[in-house]
Amino acid sequence: QAKAAGRNRLCFFDPVTQAAMAELALLEADLRQAVNYQQFELHYQAQVDADGRLLGAEALLRWQHPQRGWISPAQFIPLAEHCGVIGQLGEWVLQQSCAQLSAWAQVPALAGLSLAVNLSAHQFRQKGLLGFMQQLLARSGAPTDKLKLELTESALVEDVEAVIALMGELRRLGLRFSLDDFGTGYSSLAYLKRLPLDQLKIDQSFVRDLLTEPNAQAIARAVIQLGDSLGLAVIAEGVETEAQMLALRGQGCHAFQGYFFARPLPLAEFEALAHKLGQ
Ligand code: C2E
Ligand code: MG
Ligand code: MG
Ligand code: MG
């Protein structure tokens, strides 16, 4: 309520903010429609190992707005969380991803690929997630161990015990977990030890500054060592240059994702890439 009052005050004094708010309200209405009118699409970004072999992909959500064109998830995911559409949207993403994994399982060149799916903290707190996943996996026949859920530290801040229990249940279904944007949140190392994780994902901000800022390099190195000591795989995201890849590989990083290897691609293009790399 204090927040709403603050916003009203801002609107009153600042016509620019008022316009931005009206704009946001419009976009929010469009977002509700978009879920029903199937304006969403998943793009797939390659994840590769230290030898450049394809391990799988991360599914990244894209919204094709009828008038505005493509809108970034960095913009519409927070909006979807705010207006309560994230549950429906997140279920759609999981359904598409499982359908894709089932389809890939039928194609020898694609059968080994894993698929990482981003889960919003809101989604992870919704009661029905475990039941939904159980049904979805059974119905889709997706190879469970190929599905990796990406959480950010924001999913872990509230009720850690409940989160650990839920992750445990989902892992018993065969799912894997990766901690996205690692190093940018507030999760304590004490919890990290207890979370049933499979992978840490070095945030792209550290990768970006790796070769220019000693601190970024120190953090990247620390994450890699931490992963090693905890028995977790480590993947670096946002790798844009060969120099960054070599520096990370030199420090023992096992897996990579970024524009240097491939952009997030529409399904057909990603599959073509996978076939090409598979030869
Ligand atoms: P993220 O999960 O950390 O995804 C990585 C982001 O970095 C993606 O942005 C990707 O396109 C971008 N990226 C990949 N390689 C590079 C690179 O080499 N350089 C740079 N500068 N960027 C790179 P995108 O696709 O705009 O997604 C932004 C965020 O939106 C994601 O961050 C994720 O938090 C969220 N998101 C995307 N799809 C979903 C989804 O299906 N569900 C939920 N809940 N969130 C999603
Ligand atoms: Mg991610
Ligand atoms: Mg990330
Ligand atoms: Mg991010």
PDB file of C-alpha atoms in Angstrom, residues 26-40 63-66 83 85 88-89:
ATOM      1  CA  LEU A  26      -1.294  -1.425 -21.626  1.00  0.00           C
ATOM      2  CA  LEU A  27       1.521  -3.921 -21.950  1.00  0.00           C
ATOM      3  CA  GLU A  28       0.138  -5.873 -19.019  1.00  0.00           C
ATOM      4  CA  ALA A  29      -3.246  -6.172 -20.729  1.00  0.00           C
ATOM      5  CA  ASP A  30      -1.489  -7.355 -23.906  1.00  0.00           C
ATOM      6  CA  LEU A  31       0.464  -9.904 -21.892  1.00  0.00           C
ATOM      7  CA  ARG A  32      -2.731 -11.495 -20.581  1.00  0.00           C
ATOM      8  CA  GLN A  33      -3.921 -11.819 -24.186  1.00  0.00           C
ATOM      9  CA  ALA A  34      -0.577 -13.097 -25.385  1.00  0.00           C
ATOM     10  CA  VAL A  35      -0.793 -16.210 -23.244  1.00  0.00           C
ATOM     11  CA  ASN A  36      -4.169 -17.056 -24.766  1.00  0.00           C
ATOM     12  CA  TYR A  37      -3.185 -16.110 -28.331  1.00  0.00           C
ATOM     13  CA  GLN A  38       0.076 -18.067 -28.311  1.00  0.00           C
ATOM     14  CA  GLN A  39       2.361 -15.185 -29.151  1.00  0.00           C
ATOM     15  CA  PHE A  40       5.224 -16.866 -27.324  1.00  0.00           C
ATOM     16  CA  TRP A  63       7.270 -12.678 -27.045  1.00  0.00           C
ATOM     17  CA  GLN A  64       6.215 -11.576 -30.494  1.00  0.00           C
ATOM     18  CA  HIS A  65       3.943  -8.625 -29.818  1.00  0.00           C
ATOM     19  CA  PRO A  66       1.549  -8.005 -32.742  1.00  0.00           C
ATOM     20  CA  CYS A  83       0.099  -9.381 -12.907  1.00  0.00           C
ATOM     21  CA  VAL A  85       0.294 -14.474 -15.500  1.00  0.00           C
ATOM     22  CA  GLN A  88       0.297 -19.950 -16.811  1.00  0.00           C
ATOM     23  CA  LEU A  89       3.250 -18.736 -18.845  1.00  0.00           C
TER      24      LEU A  89
END
